[in-house]
Each structure stands twice: as structure tokens, then as C-alpha cells.
Phi, psi and omega in degrees: 000143193297328181250023185306123176067011174279131177270117184241120179279132178248115188259359183288164179307143186304321183288347179251002189275331193302314180301320180290321177301318179299319178297318177299314184291329175297333178268003176093003181284160170260109181279126178251100185279119178218085184300127175256000177225137172238135180265120177247115178299142173264165173308136188299120178298137181300330184296338178293341174275002182237029183306325185298345181275353183263152174275329184212136174239128182249127176256132187263353183196161173302324179297323178299320178294311184298317183283317188283328189272356180302115178075009183260125174273126184284126182285146179294139173090358179264120180287154181226143180226155180226148182284342181196182187295322181296317178293322177299317179298320179297320178295317180294324175297330179277001177087017181255122179198155356285160181240126174285125181202153178292145177288332177220149182089162182208058177208180183300319181300317181294317180294319181297337180278349181291141186301322182295343181265003182277318185259080183242007181302130179083355182273149178261117189240133174250129176253119180261121189208181173271168179298131176073032180289169178299148181265352187304313185298309181296318180297319181292318179294321177296320178295334177273004174102005180278155172260115192250134170234164181236148169235103178267110191246359177203164172234153178257123182232163177279126179294154175269068185254152178263121183270008186303312183293321179294315179297321177296319178297320178297318180294334176276001180081023185260003179246115183256338183201155175235132176252130184223135186252354182208161177297318181296318178298321179298311180300315180298317182299315180294318180294328183277329187249341180101153185291333186296314179297314182299318183294328188267355189239131178297135178252132179253124186227159183262009186206143181296329178299319178290322179299314179299320179292320179300316179297322179292338179268004175100004175290126187279328183229120180234131180244125181264124175253161172292155180298152177107148183297316182298319180294323178295318178299313182296325178291320175299314180300312182298319181299311184282332174298323179294340184256356179277000000 
């Protein structure tokens, strides 16, 4: 098996890790779950009770879907969009379809390039996101003539986790790769585990922006995969196949 006995650190929130862990284990890898991000729900924004007044609601992450949709009945006639495949899957699991989403990519830029997002002049758009999210999506839609509001329904924080066991595994040569999905998760991981582990271990990321930040934090080897769990798995497989 292509990843047999490779130790791969999974830094995503624990509640979002299981599907990726299963893919790793199907390829023979040893998944080392070490969440570098914790999702904390915020007080429910009142605007989530007024979804029916919007023409389009955009979810920026799977966490946004999980936190915002709890107990919410989706109103008829309100279009929904997702920044990527993972968020789209969460919406479909919640029974919401069809979902506007990019065929490739998983960020604001990819969603903004979708044809349905071009003609938004005069539309009332709600962006459901975490606290302190990027402004690019909202600014671009407003520039195209949309009236944009936000529902910030969670915050991303650093978990109070002890990295002793993970660092010990790394010192025994049991950590072969680290997977990181965001700049904040990367910063948290380095702060929690120390620069030595980060510098010595290849990091796999889904975006060039994260790769650049990783290099600036002292990570010596960064591998960029296409967005999505399957693409991340295939990039890991290709990387280690080249070294076998």
C-alpha cells in the first residue's frame, strides 16, 4: 500500500478529521490526530433566523455549515453557495441542494470565478463564516452590486493540547508528514509542537498562500496539493512513491 507505515499528522478539528483519517488508513498510513484548530460556536447571530429575506447564502467552510444549520429549516427559494467541495458535501448532507460551488479550487477566488456568482447586482447576499474571516469574497460581491451581510457564527482557537506524545513519536522517527489546511492551524501547530519538528517534517497544504506562510515560519519543505481530501491523499502517495 502506497502509504504503508507512514505517520501522517492530521491537524484539522477533531470533529472534521474522521473522513480524511479513513482515507489515510485505507492507504495503509498511521494517522496521528493532533487538532491545531478548535471550533467554538459564538452566540447565534439573529440574522440566521431571517434567511428567507436573502437571495443567496454563502457558506465559507464545513464548520460554518455545521454550526449555523443546527435546528434551521432551509427556506424555499433561497440559493446557496459553498467555497469548495468539502463545504458543498456538508450542505448536501444537511439536505440542501443544489449548491453553487467551484468545480476546482476551494477558496473565495475559486467561488468568485463561478458563472452564477457573476450576475449578483441587486441581490441580497449573506456570508456565513467564522470570526475574522477574509474580506475578499464580500468585497468582490459588493463591487459587483450585491448587498452583503455577514453571520459570524464561530471562532477558531488554539486547543489546549499537550504535544508531548506527538513530539516523542517524531523523535522516534514515526512522523513522516504533517497536513495543514490553514494559516492559523499552521501557526498553532508550530507554537504547540516547536519549530524543530516543523522544520524537519514535510508539510502538505492545499494553497500556495499557506505554503508561503509555512516557509516564512521555518518549514523547510512544503508540498502544495489541490484542494480536497482525495487530492491531498494522492499528493501524499505521489510524494512518498518518489522516495521509495
